[in-house]
Amino acid sequence: MADTSAQTPPNTLFPFELVRPELERVEVSIREQVRAFDPAVEPYVAYVCNTSGKRIRPALAILVGGAAGGVTEAHVKIGVILELIHMATLVHDDIMDGANTRRMVPTANAKWGNALSVLLGDALFSHALTLATDFNDLDICRKVGNAAREVCQGEIIQTQRRFDLTFTKAEYFRIIEMKTGALFAAATGLSANLSGLDAEAEAKLYSYGMKLGTAYQIYDDCLDLVGSEEVVGKTLRTDLIKGKLTLPILNLLETASEAQRMKLNKRILDQEPLDLPVLLGIAEYEGAIESAVDTALNLLEECREDLSPLADSVHTDALRQITWFLAGLLEKCRR
Amino acid sequence: MADTSAQTPPNTLFPFELVRPELERVEVSIREQVRAFDPAVEPYVAYVCNTSGKRIRPALAILVGGAAGGVTEAHVKIGVILELIHMATLVHDDIMDGANTRRMVPTANAKWGNALSVLLGDALFSHALTLATDFNDLDICRKVGNAAREVCQGEIIQTQRRFDLTFTKAEYFRIIEMKTGALFAAATGLSANLSGLDAEAEAKLYSYGMKLGTAYQIYDDCLDLVGSEEVVGKTLRTDLIKGKLTLPILNLLETASEAQRMKLNKRILDQEPLDLPVLLGIAEYEGAIESAVDTALNLLEECREDLSPLADSVHTDALRQITWFLAGLLEKCRR
């Protein structure tokens, strides 16, 4: 058993470095998938595969495989499938957000319009779910399909509850578990399953992925408020304008005085965009960020405990390092 | 063996009437599927399920089941799965077309905007593909997934080739086989498979669905040119404006004089909308419609031959009646 109580100090290297060769196999496999599409459709799929997705889900699947007896083609494949689903959601997200660039390159919708991009996401979705049949295991197909549906449902509820002041923290957590946690958890849980770990160990590693994904989303939500666009490399301060009530904002609403809440209430009910200067004119949000960071750090601590079924190894250590790496990024949001 | 050479006269009743009780079971099952979604998402799914989809695919699945030994829950389920995929594509089509109404009621995008509708289609897609795992048969999951991907790819190629004068008839047929034929063929082919027919019979019934779907799409494409909006109940003359080169138009381009082709060419290259008066100012299209109708009628004749693996029965007869029913609709396009 790994000693999960050990407070491993943050590694300066990004912990995915360890599985760089396996991540290369993921890239090769993604390129192979591109060729499974109709020749007329291939170039669109290739563009999206080359320009989006940070391969976090495949890296997690591979690290769990390495920690649970060794990385096989199955771990690479489950990573590819989940990454294809993730890329499909990014293509559709960019349409919904009207985003013109992602990671410095034009989005699919900017290049070929919304119509083609809606279909492109759909083709990626159906290809990924079909690819899951290669495992010859219906349980895996079902879990992959359910994870995909969870992501969509989480985003639907988020879209539905924009500008809604009755939105609760419990709902916020449920949404981010669905929209971000589900695919992280599928990566780590299914990878444990493919390594032949028992149901209890699979559940623990599923939980690791779920909590890591949730903490990652909280980080992303804090970053939207406090990050610097030059450093982060993407447009920030968009959540409030879109009416997305994220954890720091919910914290703020909780601690606001009655008068402050009334002002916020009015703006939200009038569907007026809430940008940062407006928000700061109403309430001070430093404590709200602090508290969100603490919530995420607690989740990361639980993550580390979820690694208990894995024997000590460089891969297990990397899974632990990821939580410290993210904790380091979260700490920077406090300033 | 059914006598497929018999020229059964068209029935005045729409041939799906025979399976009305089973189609009621399809509705019950679709309502059950709605409840499988998150309570917050359910109302959107319910709305789409109640307002879109003509249940052609379930009816075909059920008729093949009836003709091949009896309708079981499996035939109802495959019909439901394919209808959910079809509904997902309709939700996304309406976004791409900016359509505000479908079958006299507001579309999902008109009611809740494009963002929510993109996600709603995605959730329907992933639910349908996950539901296919209930058959405990990976081959069926794979065929359902492939059919879904074919539909998306067909629509991508169609979108890509708009306003493109080098578009050929071979490409047109390939696109409509993908975007319409694939789901019809999945309904009839998979239904034969679920009834335990052998691979040869499954292939014949797959071919029946493919040709019926193709003929149906040619009918729809002719209707767009010659139909009356009051009778058809939807907006027509949109294909040309969107630059979709359908079979009648391709026939017309083939028979046009060099001078006429040059004029058409110029308009298409300039991406100018081609509406009917413009088209009629350039060339006469009656022969082009006639020829498209003949092509579809030939496909329907081949459809009837594909029914040869089925014993004579009221269900087999209904599958034959459908081809005559559609032939009757096609004949009306000649005038």
mmCIF file of C-alpha atoms in Angstrom, chain B residues 39-208:
data_model
loop_
_atom_site.group_PDB
_atom_site.id
_atom_site.type_symbol
_atom_site.label_atom_id
_atom_site.label_comp_id
_atom_site.label_asym_id
_atom_site.label_seq_id
_atom_site.Cartn_x
_atom_site.Cartn_y
_atom_site.Cartn_z
ATOM 1 C CA PRO B 39 -34.711 15.768 -13.513
ATOM 2 C CA ALA B 40 -33.393 19.203 -14.526
ATOM 3 C CA VAL B 41 -32.842 18.022 -18.102
ATOM 4 C CA GLU B 42 -36.004 15.913 -18.439
ATOM 5 C CA PRO B 43 -38.390 18.709 -19.525
ATOM 6 C CA TYR B 44 -36.194 19.626 -22.526
ATOM 7 C CA VAL B 45 -35.870 15.999 -23.601
ATOM 8 C CA ALA B 46 -39.620 15.479 -23.138
ATOM 9 C CA TYR B 47 -40.420 18.485 -25.303
ATOM 10 C CA VAL B 48 -38.235 17.269 -28.155
ATOM 11 C CA CYS B 49 -39.597 13.728 -27.862
ATOM 12 C CA ASN B 50 -43.173 15.012 -28.012
ATOM 13 C CA THR B 51 -42.715 17.407 -30.891
ATOM 14 C CA SER B 52 -40.305 15.882 -33.349
ATOM 15 C CA GLY B 53 -39.734 12.689 -35.258
ATOM 16 C CA LYS B 54 -42.344 10.936 -37.387
ATOM 17 C CA ARG B 55 -41.449 7.482 -35.993
ATOM 18 C CA ILE B 56 -40.679 6.145 -39.488
ATOM 19 C CA ARG B 57 -37.591 4.300 -38.242
ATOM 20 C CA PRO B 58 -39.405 2.551 -35.354
ATOM 21 C CA ALA B 59 -42.276 1.641 -37.705
ATOM 22 C CA LEU B 60 -39.841 0.015 -40.131
ATOM 23 C CA ALA B 61 -38.095 -1.886 -37.325
ATOM 24 C CA ILE B 62 -41.430 -3.149 -36.050
ATOM 25 C CA LEU B 63 -42.749 -4.156 -39.468
ATOM 26 C CA VAL B 64 -39.602 -6.178 -40.173
ATOM 27 C CA GLY B 65 -39.966 -7.800 -36.733
ATOM 28 C CA GLY B 66 -43.589 -8.667 -37.471
ATOM 29 C CA ALA B 67 -42.679 -10.075 -40.879
ATOM 30 C CA ALA B 68 -39.781 -12.114 -39.481
ATOM 31 C CA GLY B 69 -41.563 -14.109 -36.802
ATOM 32 C CA GLY B 70 -43.178 -11.586 -34.487
ATOM 33 C CA VAL B 71 -42.570 -8.211 -32.850
ATOM 34 C CA THR B 72 -40.642 -8.389 -29.575
ATOM 35 C CA GLU B 73 -39.481 -5.790 -27.065
ATOM 36 C CA ALA B 74 -36.135 -5.840 -28.866
ATOM 37 C CA HIS B 75 -37.732 -4.471 -32.049
ATOM 38 C CA VAL B 76 -39.442 -1.733 -30.084
ATOM 39 C CA LYS B 77 -36.152 -0.887 -28.365
ATOM 40 C CA ILE B 78 -34.049 -0.693 -31.524
ATOM 41 C CA GLY B 79 -36.754 1.552 -32.988
ATOM 42 C CA VAL B 80 -36.601 3.821 -29.934
ATOM 43 C CA ILE B 81 -32.791 4.032 -30.065
ATOM 44 C CA LEU B 82 -32.737 4.967 -33.752
ATOM 45 C CA GLU B 83 -35.548 7.478 -33.254
ATOM 46 C CA LEU B 84 -33.591 9.128 -30.410
ATOM 47 C CA ILE B 85 -30.581 9.451 -32.732
ATOM 48 C CA HIS B 86 -32.849 10.880 -35.420
ATOM 49 C CA MET B 87 -34.330 13.376 -32.951
ATOM 50 C CA ALA B 88 -30.819 14.420 -31.870
ATOM 51 C CA THR B 89 -29.984 15.177 -35.519
ATOM 52 C CA LEU B 90 -33.244 17.150 -35.927
ATOM 53 C CA VAL B 91 -32.405 19.301 -32.887
ATOM 54 C CA HIS B 92 -28.997 20.045 -34.402
ATOM 55 C CA ASP B 93 -30.416 20.542 -37.930
ATOM 56 C CA ASP B 94 -32.790 23.183 -36.605
ATOM 57 C CA ILE B 95 -29.871 25.074 -35.044
ATOM 58 C CA MET B 96 -27.895 24.923 -38.292
ATOM 59 C CA ASP B 97 -30.895 26.045 -40.346
ATOM 60 C CA GLY B 98 -31.928 28.681 -37.815
ATOM 61 C CA ALA B 99 -35.399 27.089 -37.982
ATOM 62 C CA ASN B 100 -37.966 28.523 -35.583
ATOM 63 C CA THR B 101 -40.698 25.961 -36.042
ATOM 64 C CA ARG B 102 -40.912 22.265 -36.844
ATOM 65 C CA ARG B 103 -44.256 20.614 -37.444
ATOM 66 C CA MET B 104 -46.039 23.795 -36.356
ATOM 67 C CA VAL B 105 -44.391 24.021 -32.906
ATOM 68 C CA PRO B 106 -41.370 26.078 -31.827
ATOM 69 C CA THR B 107 -38.018 24.319 -32.199
ATOM 70 C CA ALA B 108 -35.735 23.719 -29.198
ATOM 71 C CA ASN B 109 -33.418 26.506 -30.387
ATOM 72 C CA ALA B 110 -36.339 28.913 -30.723
ATOM 73 C CA LYS B 111 -37.452 28.125 -27.169
ATOM 74 C CA TRP B 112 -34.151 27.856 -25.308
ATOM 75 C CA GLY B 113 -31.451 29.162 -27.647
ATOM 76 C CA ASN B 114 -28.660 27.494 -29.569
ATOM 77 C CA ALA B 115 -26.356 26.735 -26.627
ATOM 78 C CA LEU B 116 -28.859 24.633 -24.755
ATOM 79 C CA SER B 117 -29.997 22.939 -27.970
ATOM 80 C CA VAL B 118 -26.485 21.901 -28.985
ATOM 81 C CA LEU B 119 -26.144 20.206 -25.589
ATOM 82 C CA LEU B 120 -29.624 18.709 -25.739
ATOM 83 C CA GLY B 121 -28.806 17.008 -29.043
ATOM 84 C CA ASP B 122 -25.542 15.745 -27.538
ATOM 85 C CA ALA B 123 -27.319 14.330 -24.490
ATOM 86 C CA LEU B 124 -29.854 12.553 -26.748
ATOM 87 C CA PHE B 125 -27.017 11.154 -28.854
ATOM 88 C CA SER B 126 -25.065 9.800 -25.926
ATOM 89 C CA HIS B 127 -28.160 8.411 -24.264
ATOM 90 C CA ALA B 128 -29.213 6.578 -27.440
ATOM 91 C CA LEU B 129 -25.780 5.037 -27.924
ATOM 92 C CA THR B 130 -25.618 4.003 -24.266
ATOM 93 C CA LEU B 131 -29.097 2.471 -24.473
ATOM 94 C CA ALA B 132 -27.835 0.176 -27.227
ATOM 95 C CA THR B 133 -25.720 -1.619 -24.611
ATOM 96 C CA ASP B 134 -28.991 -3.036 -23.171
ATOM 97 C CA PHE B 135 -28.982 -5.609 -25.996
ATOM 98 C CA ASN B 136 -25.875 -7.218 -24.485
ATOM 99 C CA ASP B 137 -24.600 -7.555 -28.034
ATOM 100 C CA LEU B 138 -21.494 -5.604 -29.047
ATOM 101 C CA ASP B 139 -22.226 -6.079 -32.731
ATOM 102 C CA ILE B 140 -25.490 -4.169 -32.315
ATOM 103 C CA CYS B 141 -23.781 -1.382 -30.322
ATOM 104 C CA ARG B 142 -21.203 -1.078 -33.068
ATOM 105 C CA LYS B 143 -23.781 -0.954 -35.870
ATOM 106 C CA VAL B 144 -25.875 1.651 -34.040
ATOM 107 C CA GLY B 145 -22.777 3.771 -33.390
ATOM 108 C CA ASN B 146 -21.638 3.480 -36.980
ATOM 109 C CA ALA B 147 -25.075 4.470 -38.279
ATOM 110 C CA ALA B 148 -25.023 7.568 -36.054
ATOM 111 C CA ARG B 149 -21.573 8.490 -37.321
ATOM 112 C CA GLU B 150 -22.648 7.965 -40.938
ATOM 113 C CA VAL B 151 -25.533 10.420 -40.505
ATOM 114 C CA CYS B 152 -23.176 13.087 -39.127
ATOM 115 C CA GLN B 153 -20.542 12.479 -41.778
ATOM 116 C CA GLY B 154 -23.146 12.628 -44.575
ATOM 117 C CA GLU B 155 -24.321 15.991 -43.288
ATOM 118 C CA ILE B 156 -20.757 17.271 -42.952
ATOM 119 C CA ILE B 157 -19.977 16.427 -46.574
ATOM 120 C CA GLN B 158 -23.260 18.006 -47.679
ATOM 121 C CA THR B 159 -22.431 21.186 -45.780
ATOM 122 C CA GLN B 160 -18.920 21.199 -47.200
ATOM 123 C CA ARG B 161 -20.038 20.802 -50.827
ATOM 124 C CA ARG B 162 -22.654 23.540 -50.884
ATOM 125 C CA PHE B 163 -22.358 25.898 -53.869
ATOM 126 C CA ASP B 164 -19.843 23.542 -55.495
ATOM 127 C CA LEU B 165 -20.419 22.983 -59.191
ATOM 128 C CA THR B 166 -17.998 20.070 -59.357
ATOM 129 C CA PHE B 167 -20.414 18.120 -57.161
ATOM 130 C CA THR B 168 -21.301 14.843 -58.876
ATOM 131 C CA LYS B 169 -24.341 12.570 -58.788
ATOM 132 C CA ALA B 170 -22.186 9.803 -57.317
ATOM 133 C CA GLU B 171 -21.372 12.132 -54.417
ATOM 134 C CA TYR B 172 -25.039 13.099 -54.051
ATOM 135 C CA PHE B 173 -26.043 9.455 -53.728
ATOM 136 C CA ARG B 174 -23.274 8.774 -51.264
ATOM 137 C CA ILE B 175 -24.359 11.706 -49.101
ATOM 138 C CA ILE B 176 -28.040 10.815 -49.014
ATOM 139 C CA GLU B 177 -27.214 7.164 -48.327
ATOM 140 C CA MET B 178 -25.216 8.353 -45.331
ATOM 141 C CA LYS B 179 -27.519 11.052 -44.016
ATOM 142 C CA THR B 180 -30.881 9.316 -44.569
ATOM 143 C CA GLY B 181 -30.239 5.768 -45.761
ATOM 144 C CA ALA B 182 -28.020 4.748 -42.835
ATOM 145 C CA LEU B 183 -30.684 5.024 -40.114
ATOM 146 C CA PHE B 184 -33.448 3.484 -42.271
ATOM 147 C CA ALA B 185 -31.084 0.606 -43.102
ATOM 148 C CA ALA B 186 -30.093 0.211 -39.445
ATOM 149 C CA ALA B 187 -33.804 -0.055 -38.550
ATOM 150 C CA THR B 188 -34.581 -2.804 -41.061
ATOM 151 C CA GLY B 189 -31.217 -4.596 -40.945
ATOM 152 C CA LEU B 190 -30.850 -4.674 -37.166
ATOM 153 C CA SER B 191 -34.471 -5.727 -36.815
ATOM 154 C CA ALA B 192 -33.804 -8.711 -39.099
ATOM 155 C CA ASN B 193 -30.733 -9.493 -36.982
ATOM 156 C CA LEU B 194 -32.784 -9.324 -33.758
ATOM 157 C CA SER B 195 -35.316 -11.742 -35.296
ATOM 158 C CA GLY B 196 -32.508 -14.216 -35.832
ATOM 159 C CA LEU B 197 -32.545 -14.085 -39.639
ATOM 160 C CA ASP B 198 -29.293 -15.191 -41.281
ATOM 161 C CA ALA B 199 -26.625 -12.754 -42.502
ATOM 162 C CA GLU B 200 -27.834 -12.901 -46.106
ATOM 163 C CA ALA B 201 -31.398 -12.026 -45.134
ATOM 164 C CA GLU B 202 -30.106 -9.269 -42.821
ATOM 165 C CA ALA B 203 -28.119 -7.827 -45.742
ATOM 166 C CA LYS B 204 -31.212 -7.859 -47.982
ATOM 167 C CA LEU B 205 -33.299 -6.086 -45.391
ATOM 168 C CA TYR B 206 -30.501 -3.637 -44.739
ATOM 169 C CA SER B 207 -30.531 -2.948 -48.467
ATOM 170 C CA TYR B 208 -34.340 -2.475 -48.378
#
